[in-house]
């Protein structure tokens, strides 16, 4: 049984029953039974399915926001925006599927006739995030991109918002059925054991996960112990660094205000939260950030009791690792899952592999360090874990340190942001939300943006196979009108050479 | 120390010293030092490097073939062709790099300016195959595609051909230096411990492997135990099935002759060797294959003493698992690493998960089973391991079973071949040489064909980064003239809309 709580008060909203092992098996079998139909349905039709889900989300906005607010305390404005975001994502991934480049279709005619297309992997297990109950939840990026790519999904309800999870799944199943999708294209399971059963189920072909390193790595290990090992696309938490260049340092007060807005956003519960500020020696960085935090006085309410407790213990651990609390804002009322916001200063030489300082502290907590010069700054950067994103705060295009810094951090993260904050990840064609281990378990994969579909397909080449037996994307008439490479040359439908 | 043997006689050719742990560290450090230069060198220049290596291979053909023949006994004709193949691959991967699609460049201009390009992962460890000393060896597909993608390589010499490995590395290093490539772009290490040291080295960013399941999974486990886990692209051996349809069964004698040619090719030492023939009940399949084998009387000489021993023990294990030896051709002279060729018949119901019959028997050994009808045939197919390739032997485009069979086996393998044999894998744009676990450790990856480069790069998105700081593929002027997706629309240089 999973209990739902109101984070503002700590009182229960209700409960959701655990899915039994037998029920998980039934859900997975239904997904496997639906898989061939989902895989061979034209992507433009799968887009229609996703649009139907998007419309159902939009139609249910008020109810969904109220439910989400009661379970997450993320605020009505933010949650309303997130419903719109989730609906937009569903449409976007449908468009990406219909465009067809993700199939990587290619035909060689000069030797044996080779026709390559990507095929959907089969049923995908989705473990959504705690912190984006809509954008990265039951109907978030993983679910939308998996269905767009042609895979049924079996989703694990998140214990931080089990009632919302159930409602989202029910709403989507109704919309999908009305749009003509097969039963089995989407199912929900609940409970920790159900999640384990899901990853162990032989029919499951891949796992999408968004959350903590501990959670993601646990699923990755289970998947690696299967008879048939399957890919786990885990997007996990790391410390996203912000580097202030020497030329930008005079603007430290303004930078500090921006940083506080970014690291306290959503009570600091963003996987792209800037967790470490590196500023030149003498910039008074910690003092300025403390001042800015002190003046905004956020009152973080965390998603779960465990997360709230982890904020406090995380601050203690950072202090034990050599950090100094420069500012801490204790929650006023202190009810429910309230937690402090804090600025911790550390000496740059404390930023060493194995130190707690290099690990994520989920919540409205930031670590600030000053570096003596480029050599120490680069040495610190080299010691950081691979991360989802890094921000550079510069003096603009003429900043003499900018180009080299952009290249350096580009080698360590999935996204480099200049003169803006890393929080905020749009689902677009050129987006990448991933990064080197342990930011993700699969450094070439993205959980946001057009590339998200690529996780759930694999290529197959058909050699000398009669045209009528080929999958649609590589049949001679190109019935799905997908871009294809023919004898090495890209051919885009509607574009003349 | 690695001893080189002549497989025809079992006498030593010479020896190669093991690389020490310190020497491995030096090689890896040199690769890491070269990595930024290799990564930012225009792909067209990296193509020039690879062309220089191809020319050196061609110029050294006679010497290389003699050396390879002395260590592998694969025959001068085959090995001469393999030098040409390796040279062609080096040029092909250079062309793929220069074309630039592998970078996946994309630019969004409507929100924040997002510019995504793939960046090379860094130094790649390459473990080449025993069975293709040139095509999949020191200068084979993995090395060529990694350098093309912008990654230095550190290659483990194969113990089945250590002297050839040394000669190839030396020849390539000279050619690369003359072509202007940085020192550190290619190095060789030898010895089992050196291989382990290599995968554990923090600077190594990915592993390419071709060989047995035992070998590939051992490296995969080592990589998974690192502090920073890295991707292992292991292309491993499995049983590649051949399915004869009912309509094709009357041609069984002709099919048997083709099968014997394919499964005895290179002494049965192909990862794409057809290892299992499934024919309709009554086709007299085992008898016909036995007759064809008996009339060709191959005399397999294996690459190593261990492989030769494994052929004999493999036949014994297949018999212990319920197989019946229908024909065995014992080697005439029996000198060196000679081994038998054999046809083993099993009842279809022996083909069950966990049975030895479903695992590869490297060498000139084929298993034959007859199925009662489509239901039993499909049940058997469902129980097979994921494989690199499957062949369908049909009665042509009008065969009523063809379309459904092509779709079914397409779900289980990396390449579906109709009315031809699976041995033979050209490096082209539409090729895929991979497959579901355990055919490979990464089902979306290919070790042959244009997609091979994709293994060694990962995307990075640059958000609001000044143009001059961006990597070349996403700078406004597109200096490398690569295909790019701008606001969702593919733009191919030289193609007008």
PDB file of N, CA and C in Angstrom, chain A residues 211 213 217 220 232-241 271 358 381-390 406-416 432-447, chain B residues 117-122 202-206 226-231 456-462:
ATOM      1  N   UNK A 211      15.359  10.101 -11.517  1.00  0.00           N
ATOM      2  CA  UNK A 211      15.374  10.193 -10.063  1.00  0.00           C
ATOM      3  C   UNK A 211      16.781  10.177  -9.504  1.00  0.00           C
ATOM      4  N   UNK A 213      20.451   8.840  -7.836  1.00  0.00           N
ATOM      5  CA  UNK A 213      21.464   7.844  -8.200  1.00  0.00           C
ATOM      6  C   UNK A 213      21.160   6.509  -7.546  1.00  0.00           C
ATOM      7  N   UNK A 217      20.530   3.417 -10.018  1.00  0.00           N
ATOM      8  CA  UNK A 217      21.540   2.356 -10.046  1.00  0.00           C
ATOM      9  C   UNK A 217      20.969   1.031  -9.559  1.00  0.00           C
ATOM     10  N   UNK A 220      19.316  -0.386 -12.515  1.00  0.00           N
ATOM     11  CA  UNK A 220      20.365  -0.773 -13.477  1.00  0.00           C
ATOM     12  C   UNK A 220      20.989  -2.106 -13.069  1.00  0.00           C
ATOM     13  N   UNK A 232      18.976   0.273 -19.446  1.00  0.00           N
ATOM     14  CA  UNK A 232      18.316   1.138 -18.466  1.00  0.00           C
ATOM     15  C   UNK A 232      18.765   2.564 -18.757  1.00  0.00           C
ATOM     16  N   UNK A 233      17.800   3.417 -19.068  1.00  0.00           N
ATOM     17  CA  UNK A 233      18.098   4.818 -19.327  1.00  0.00           C
ATOM     18  C   UNK A 233      17.727   5.590 -18.073  1.00  0.00           C
ATOM     19  N   UNK A 234      18.684   5.700 -17.169  1.00  0.00           N
ATOM     20  CA  UNK A 234      18.437   6.364 -15.892  1.00  0.00           C
ATOM     21  C   UNK A 234      19.034   7.763 -15.943  1.00  0.00           C
ATOM     22  N   UNK A 235      18.177   8.744 -15.722  1.00  0.00           N
ATOM     23  CA  UNK A 235      18.637  10.131 -15.634  1.00  0.00           C
ATOM     24  C   UNK A 235      18.671  10.445 -14.144  1.00  0.00           C
ATOM     25  N   UNK A 236      19.876  10.653 -13.625  1.00  0.00           N
ATOM     26  CA  UNK A 236      20.057  10.699 -12.169  1.00  0.00           C
ATOM     27  C   UNK A 236      20.591  12.058 -11.723  1.00  0.00           C
ATOM     28  N   UNK A 237      20.556  12.253 -10.419  1.00  0.00           N
ATOM     29  CA  UNK A 237      20.968  13.539  -9.888  1.00  0.00           C
ATOM     30  C   UNK A 237      22.471  13.677  -9.769  1.00  0.00           C
ATOM     31  N   UNK A 238      22.981  14.842 -10.134  1.00  0.00           N
ATOM     32  CA  UNK A 238      24.389  15.169  -9.897  1.00  0.00           C
ATOM     33  C   UNK A 238      24.473  16.633  -9.530  1.00  0.00           C
ATOM     34  N   UNK A 239      25.683  17.069  -9.211  1.00  0.00           N
ATOM     35  CA  UNK A 239      25.896  18.476  -8.889  1.00  0.00           C
ATOM     36  C   UNK A 239      26.165  19.225 -10.192  1.00  0.00           C
ATOM     37  N   UNK A 240      25.268  20.133 -10.548  1.00  0.00           N
ATOM     38  CA  UNK A 240      25.460  20.918 -11.758  1.00  0.00           C
ATOM     39  C   UNK A 240      26.254  22.175 -11.407  1.00  0.00           C
ATOM     40  N   UNK A 241      27.464  22.322 -11.961  1.00  0.00           N
ATOM     41  CA  UNK A 241      28.296  23.457 -11.574  1.00  0.00           C
ATOM     42  C   UNK A 241      27.957  24.745 -12.331  1.00  0.00           C
ATOM     43  N   UNK A 271      16.490  18.339 -11.132  1.00  0.00           N
ATOM     44  CA  UNK A 271      17.723  17.599 -11.413  1.00  0.00           C
ATOM     45  C   UNK A 271      18.751  18.526 -12.046  1.00  0.00           C
ATOM     46  N   UNK A 358      30.959  16.678  -3.540  1.00  0.00           N
ATOM     47  CA  UNK A 358      30.788  16.466  -4.978  1.00  0.00           C
ATOM     48  C   UNK A 358      29.516  15.703  -5.305  1.00  0.00           C
ATOM     49  N   UNK A 381      37.142  21.514 -11.771  1.00  0.00           N
ATOM     50  CA  UNK A 381      36.194  21.028 -12.778  1.00  0.00           C
ATOM     51  C   UNK A 381      36.509  19.581 -13.161  1.00  0.00           C
ATOM     52  N   UNK A 382      37.795  19.276 -13.279  1.00  0.00           N
ATOM     53  CA  UNK A 382      38.176  17.910 -13.662  1.00  0.00           C
ATOM     54  C   UNK A 382      37.755  16.883 -12.621  1.00  0.00           C
ATOM     55  N   UNK A 383      37.592  17.324 -11.372  1.00  0.00           N
ATOM     56  CA  UNK A 383      37.270  16.369 -10.313  1.00  0.00           C
ATOM     57  C   UNK A 383      35.772  16.160 -10.141  1.00  0.00           C
ATOM     58  N   UNK A 384      34.966  16.978 -10.798  1.00  0.00           N
ATOM     59  CA  UNK A 384      33.511  16.844 -10.619  1.00  0.00           C
ATOM     60  C   UNK A 384      33.000  15.582 -11.305  1.00  0.00           C
ATOM     61  N   UNK A 385      31.890  15.075 -10.793  1.00  0.00           N
ATOM     62  CA  UNK A 385      31.179  14.003 -11.482  1.00  0.00           C
ATOM     63  C   UNK A 385      30.626  14.530 -12.804  1.00  0.00           C
ATOM     64  N   UNK A 386      30.438  13.625 -13.762  1.00  0.00           N
ATOM     65  CA  UNK A 386      29.699  14.004 -14.961  1.00  0.00           C
ATOM     66  C   UNK A 386      28.348  14.543 -14.548  1.00  0.00           C
ATOM     67  N   UNK A 387      27.862  15.581 -15.208  1.00  0.00           N
ATOM     68  CA  UNK A 387      26.625  16.240 -14.776  1.00  0.00           C
ATOM     69  C   UNK A 387      25.697  16.461 -15.963  1.00  0.00           C
ATOM     70  N   UNK A 388      24.450  16.762 -15.637  1.00  0.00           N
ATOM     71  CA  UNK A 388      23.464  17.046 -16.668  1.00  0.00           C
ATOM     72  C   UNK A 388      23.752  18.376 -17.351  1.00  0.00           C
ATOM     73  N   UNK A 389      24.133  19.372 -16.561  1.00  0.00           N
ATOM     74  CA  UNK A 389      24.267  20.715 -17.115  1.00  0.00           C
ATOM     75  C   UNK A 389      25.308  21.503 -16.347  1.00  0.00           C
ATOM     76  N   UNK A 390      25.879  22.489 -17.011  1.00  0.00           N
ATOM     77  CA  UNK A 390      26.765  23.454 -16.366  1.00  0.00           C
ATOM     78  C   UNK A 390      26.422  24.823 -16.904  1.00  0.00           C
ATOM     79  N   UNK A 406      33.859  26.785 -22.270  1.00  0.00           N
ATOM     80  CA  UNK A 406      32.723  26.106 -22.892  1.00  0.00           C
ATOM     81  C   UNK A 406      33.158  24.748 -23.415  1.00  0.00           C
ATOM     82  N   UNK A 407      34.339  24.701 -24.001  1.00  0.00           N
ATOM     83  CA  UNK A 407      34.821  23.417 -24.515  1.00  0.00           C
ATOM     84  C   UNK A 407      35.109  22.448 -23.362  1.00  0.00           C
ATOM     85  N   UNK A 408      35.742  22.964 -22.305  1.00  0.00           N
ATOM     86  CA  UNK A 408      36.088  22.088 -21.183  1.00  0.00           C
ATOM     87  C   UNK A 408      34.847  21.491 -20.526  1.00  0.00           C
ATOM     88  N   UNK A 409      33.891  22.332 -20.167  1.00  0.00           N
ATOM     89  CA  UNK A 409      32.726  21.769 -19.477  1.00  0.00           C
ATOM     90  C   UNK A 409      31.858  20.944 -20.443  1.00  0.00           C
ATOM     91  N   UNK A 410      31.954  21.253 -21.735  1.00  0.00           N
ATOM     92  CA  UNK A 410      31.251  20.420 -22.718  1.00  0.00           C
ATOM     93  C   UNK A 410      31.713  18.973 -22.668  1.00  0.00           C
ATOM     94  N   UNK A 411      32.923  18.744 -22.219  1.00  0.00           N
ATOM     95  CA  UNK A 411      33.431  17.383 -22.075  1.00  0.00           C
ATOM     96  C   UNK A 411      32.935  16.672 -20.835  1.00  0.00           C
ATOM     97  N   UNK A 412      32.215  17.396 -19.977  1.00  0.00           N
ATOM     98  CA  UNK A 412      31.830  16.816 -18.684  1.00  0.00           C
ATOM     99  C   UNK A 412      30.338  16.792 -18.423  1.00  0.00           C
ATOM    100  N   UNK A 413      29.581  17.451 -19.286  1.00  0.00           N
ATOM    101  CA  UNK A 413      28.146  17.574 -19.018  1.00  0.00           C
ATOM    102  C   UNK A 413      27.354  17.319 -20.300  1.00  0.00           C
ATOM    103  N   UNK A 414      26.044  17.289 -20.154  1.00  0.00           N
ATOM    104  CA  UNK A 414      25.184  17.106 -21.310  1.00  0.00           C
ATOM    105  C   UNK A 414      24.707  18.413 -21.921  1.00  0.00           C
ATOM    106  N   UNK A 415      24.771  19.490 -21.143  1.00  0.00           N
ATOM    107  CA  UNK A 415      24.286  20.788 -21.662  1.00  0.00           C
ATOM    108  C   UNK A 415      25.119  21.888 -21.044  1.00  0.00           C
ATOM    109  N   UNK A 416      25.557  22.807 -21.877  1.00  0.00           N
ATOM    110  CA  UNK A 416      26.351  23.956 -21.440  1.00  0.00           C
ATOM    111  C   UNK A 416      25.492  25.202 -21.653  1.00  0.00           C
ATOM    112  N   UNK A 432      19.264  18.364 -25.401  1.00  0.00           N
ATOM    113  CA  UNK A 432      19.890  17.151 -24.859  1.00  0.00           C
ATOM    114  C   UNK A 432      19.830  17.235 -23.351  1.00  0.00           C
ATOM    115  N   UNK A 433      19.185  16.238 -22.758  1.00  0.00           N
ATOM    116  CA  UNK A 433      19.086  16.175 -21.300  1.00  0.00           C
ATOM    117  C   UNK A 433      19.647  14.815 -20.908  1.00  0.00           C
ATOM    118  N   UNK A 434      20.953  14.829 -20.665  1.00  0.00           N
ATOM    119  CA  UNK A 434      21.670  13.601 -20.352  1.00  0.00           C
ATOM    120  C   UNK A 434      23.042  13.996 -19.856  1.00  0.00           C
ATOM    121  N   UNK A 435      23.994  13.133 -20.006  1.00  0.00           N
ATOM    122  CA  UNK A 435      25.344  13.474 -19.583  1.00  0.00           C
ATOM    123  C   UNK A 435      26.118  12.246 -19.199  1.00  0.00           C
ATOM    124  N   UNK A 436      27.433  12.435 -18.972  1.00  0.00           N
ATOM    125  CA  UNK A 436      28.296  11.291 -18.632  1.00  0.00           C
ATOM    126  C   UNK A 436      27.880  10.666 -17.303  1.00  0.00           C
ATOM    127  N   UNK A 437      28.236   9.410 -17.132  1.00  0.00           N
ATOM    128  CA  UNK A 437      28.047   8.716 -15.865  1.00  0.00           C
ATOM    129  C   UNK A 437      28.619   9.545 -14.728  1.00  0.00           C
ATOM    130  N   UNK A 438      27.946   9.697 -13.572  1.00  0.00           N
ATOM    131  CA  UNK A 438      26.675   9.092 -13.203  1.00  0.00           C
ATOM    132  C   UNK A 438      25.469  10.020 -13.397  1.00  0.00           C
ATOM    133  N   UNK A 439      25.611  11.053 -14.238  1.00  0.00           N
ATOM    134  CA  UNK A 439      24.421  11.873 -14.527  1.00  0.00           C
ATOM    135  C   UNK A 439      23.366  11.002 -15.195  1.00  0.00           C
ATOM    136  N   UNK A 440      23.830  10.093 -16.041  1.00  0.00           N
ATOM    137  CA  UNK A 440      22.939   9.098 -16.625  1.00  0.00           C
ATOM    138  C   UNK A 440      23.686   7.774 -16.691  1.00  0.00           C
ATOM    139  N   UNK A 441      22.930   6.712 -16.865  1.00  0.00           N
ATOM    140  CA  UNK A 441      23.529   5.394 -17.044  1.00  0.00           C
ATOM    141  C   UNK A 441      23.860   5.127 -18.506  1.00  0.00           C
ATOM    142  N   UNK A 442      23.496   6.026 -19.387  1.00  0.00           N
ATOM    143  CA  UNK A 442      23.709   5.844 -20.825  1.00  0.00           C
ATOM    144  C   UNK A 442      24.057   7.200 -21.420  1.00  0.00           C
ATOM    145  N   UNK A 443      25.350   7.516 -21.512  1.00  0.00           N
ATOM    146  CA  UNK A 443      25.749   8.899 -21.836  1.00  0.00           C
ATOM    147  C   UNK A 443      25.311   9.385 -23.209  1.00  0.00           C
ATOM    148  N   UNK A 444      24.988   8.484 -24.120  1.00  0.00           N
ATOM    149  CA  UNK A 444      24.560   8.947 -25.440  1.00  0.00           C
ATOM    150  C   UNK A 444      23.063   9.218 -25.502  1.00  0.00           C
ATOM    151  N   UNK A 445      22.356   8.901 -24.419  1.00  0.00           N
ATOM    152  CA  UNK A 445      20.895   8.983 -24.451  1.00  0.00           C
ATOM    153  C   UNK A 445      20.403  10.287 -23.841  1.00  0.00           C
ATOM    154  N   UNK A 446      19.245  10.733 -24.329  1.00  0.00           N
ATOM    155  CA  UNK A 446      18.596  11.902 -23.744  1.00  0.00           C
ATOM    156  C   UNK A 446      17.172  11.535 -23.333  1.00  0.00           C
ATOM    157  N   UNK A 447      16.716  12.111 -22.238  1.00  0.00           N
ATOM    158  CA  UNK A 447      15.342  11.852 -21.812  1.00  0.00           C
ATOM    159  C   UNK A 447      14.409  12.994 -22.193  1.00  0.00           C
TER     160      UNK A 447
ATOM    161  N   UNK B 117      25.415  19.122 -30.827  1.00  0.00           N
ATOM    162  CA  UNK B 117      26.276  18.318 -31.689  1.00  0.00           C
ATOM    163  C   UNK B 117      26.796  17.167 -30.858  1.00  0.00           C
ATOM    164  N   UNK B 118      27.186  16.098 -31.528  1.00  0.00           N
ATOM    165  CA  UNK B 118      27.801  15.006 -30.781  1.00  0.00           C
ATOM    166  C   UNK B 118      29.289  15.272 -30.649  1.00  0.00           C
ATOM    167  N   UNK B 119      29.827  14.892 -29.500  1.00  0.00           N
ATOM    168  CA  UNK B 119      31.258  15.065 -29.254  1.00  0.00           C
ATOM    169  C   UNK B 119      31.868  13.685 -29.010  1.00  0.00           C
ATOM    170  N   UNK B 120      33.121  13.503 -29.431  1.00  0.00           N
ATOM    171  CA  UNK B 120      33.783  12.213 -29.220  1.00  0.00           C
ATOM    172  C   UNK B 120      33.907  11.912 -27.728  1.00  0.00           C
ATOM    173  N   UNK B 121      33.793  10.613 -27.371  1.00  0.00           N
ATOM    174  CA  UNK B 121      33.820  10.228 -25.960  1.00  0.00           C
ATOM    175  C   UNK B 121      35.196  10.341 -25.339  1.00  0.00           C
ATOM    176  N   UNK B 122      36.243  10.172 -26.152  1.00  0.00           N
ATOM    177  CA  UNK B 122      37.603  10.102 -25.619  1.00  0.00           C
ATOM    178  C   UNK B 122      38.228   8.769 -25.989  1.00  0.00           C
ATOM    179  N   UNK B 202      41.030   4.999 -15.961  1.00  0.00           N
ATOM    180  CA  UNK B 202      40.006   6.054 -15.898  1.00  0.00           C
ATOM    181  C   UNK B 202      39.882   6.849 -17.196  1.00  0.00           C
ATOM    182  N   UNK B 203      40.970   6.952 -17.955  1.00  0.00           N
ATOM    183  CA  UNK B 203      40.923   7.758 -19.187  1.00  0.00           C
ATOM    184  C   UNK B 203      40.142   7.079 -20.308  1.00  0.00           C
ATOM    185  N   UNK B 204      39.989   5.769 -20.220  1.00  0.00           N
ATOM    186  CA  UNK B 204      39.277   5.045 -21.284  1.00  0.00           C
ATOM    187  C   UNK B 204      37.779   5.346 -21.164  1.00  0.00           C
ATOM    188  N   UNK B 205      37.177   5.701 -22.296  1.00  0.00           N
ATOM    189  CA  UNK B 205      35.786   6.176 -22.269  1.00  0.00           C
ATOM    190  C   UNK B 205      34.800   5.179 -22.855  1.00  0.00           C
ATOM    191  N   UNK B 206      35.290   4.160 -23.553  1.00  0.00           N
ATOM    192  CA  UNK B 206      34.395   3.161 -24.155  1.00  0.00           C
ATOM    193  C   UNK B 206      35.246   1.976 -24.571  1.00  0.00           C
ATOM    194  N   UNK B 226      33.644  -0.165 -12.590  1.00  0.00           N
ATOM    195  CA  UNK B 226      34.434   1.069 -12.494  1.00  0.00           C
ATOM    196  C   UNK B 226      33.682   2.134 -11.682  1.00  0.00           C
ATOM    197  N   UNK B 227      34.448   3.097 -11.153  1.00  0.00           N
ATOM    198  CA  UNK B 227      33.804   4.239 -10.489  1.00  0.00           C
ATOM    199  C   UNK B 227      32.938   4.981 -11.517  1.00  0.00           C
ATOM    200  N   UNK B 228      33.510   5.228 -12.684  1.00  0.00           N
ATOM    201  CA  UNK B 228      32.741   5.781 -13.792  1.00  0.00           C
ATOM    202  C   UNK B 228      32.531   4.643 -14.785  1.00  0.00           C
ATOM    203  N   UNK B 229      31.309   4.137 -14.808  1.00  0.00           N
ATOM    204  CA  UNK B 229      30.980   3.033 -15.714  1.00  0.00           C
ATOM    205  C   UNK B 229      31.037   3.549 -17.157  1.00  0.00           C
ATOM    206  N   UNK B 230      31.599   2.733 -18.042  1.00  0.00           N
ATOM    207  CA  UNK B 230      31.684   3.144 -19.450  1.00  0.00           C
ATOM    208  C   UNK B 230      30.960   2.126 -20.328  1.00  0.00           C
ATOM    209  N   UNK B 231      30.502   2.568 -21.495  1.00  0.00           N
ATOM    210  CA  UNK B 231      29.813   1.618 -22.380  1.00  0.00           C
ATOM    211  C   UNK B 231      30.775   0.610 -22.980  1.00  0.00           C
ATOM    212  N   UNK B 456      30.746   5.984 -30.443  1.00  0.00           N
ATOM    213  CA  UNK B 456      31.874   6.646 -29.798  1.00  0.00           C
ATOM    214  C   UNK B 456      31.677   8.154 -29.638  1.00  0.00           C
ATOM    215  N   UNK B 457      30.451   8.595 -29.747  1.00  0.00           N
ATOM    216  CA  UNK B 457      30.130  10.014 -29.555  1.00  0.00           C
ATOM    217  C   UNK B 457      28.902  10.111 -28.655  1.00  0.00           C
ATOM    218  N   UNK B 458      28.743  11.277 -28.059  1.00  0.00           N
ATOM    219  CA  UNK B 458      27.534  11.543 -27.270  1.00  0.00           C
ATOM    220  C   UNK B 458      27.128  12.984 -27.537  1.00  0.00           C
ATOM    221  N   UNK B 459      25.831  13.287 -27.422  1.00  0.00           N
ATOM    222  CA  UNK B 459      25.392  14.648 -27.713  1.00  0.00           C
ATOM    223  C   UNK B 459      25.691  15.610 -26.555  1.00  0.00           C
ATOM    224  N   UNK B 460      25.944  16.837 -26.910  1.00  0.00           N
ATOM    225  CA  UNK B 460      25.991  17.940 -25.946  1.00  0.00           C
ATOM    226  C   UNK B 460      25.190  19.085 -26.561  1.00  0.00           C
ATOM    227  N   UNK B 461      24.352  19.708 -25.751  1.00  0.00           N
ATOM    228  CA  UNK B 461      23.616  20.878 -26.226  1.00  0.00           C
ATOM    229  C   UNK B 461      24.222  22.136 -25.608  1.00  0.00           C
ATOM    230  N   UNK B 462      24.439  23.118 -26.451  1.00  0.00           N
ATOM    231  CA  UNK B 462      24.988  24.410 -26.025  1.00  0.00           C
ATOM    232  C   UNK B 462      23.862  25.434 -26.073  1.00  0.00           C
TER     233      UNK B 462
END
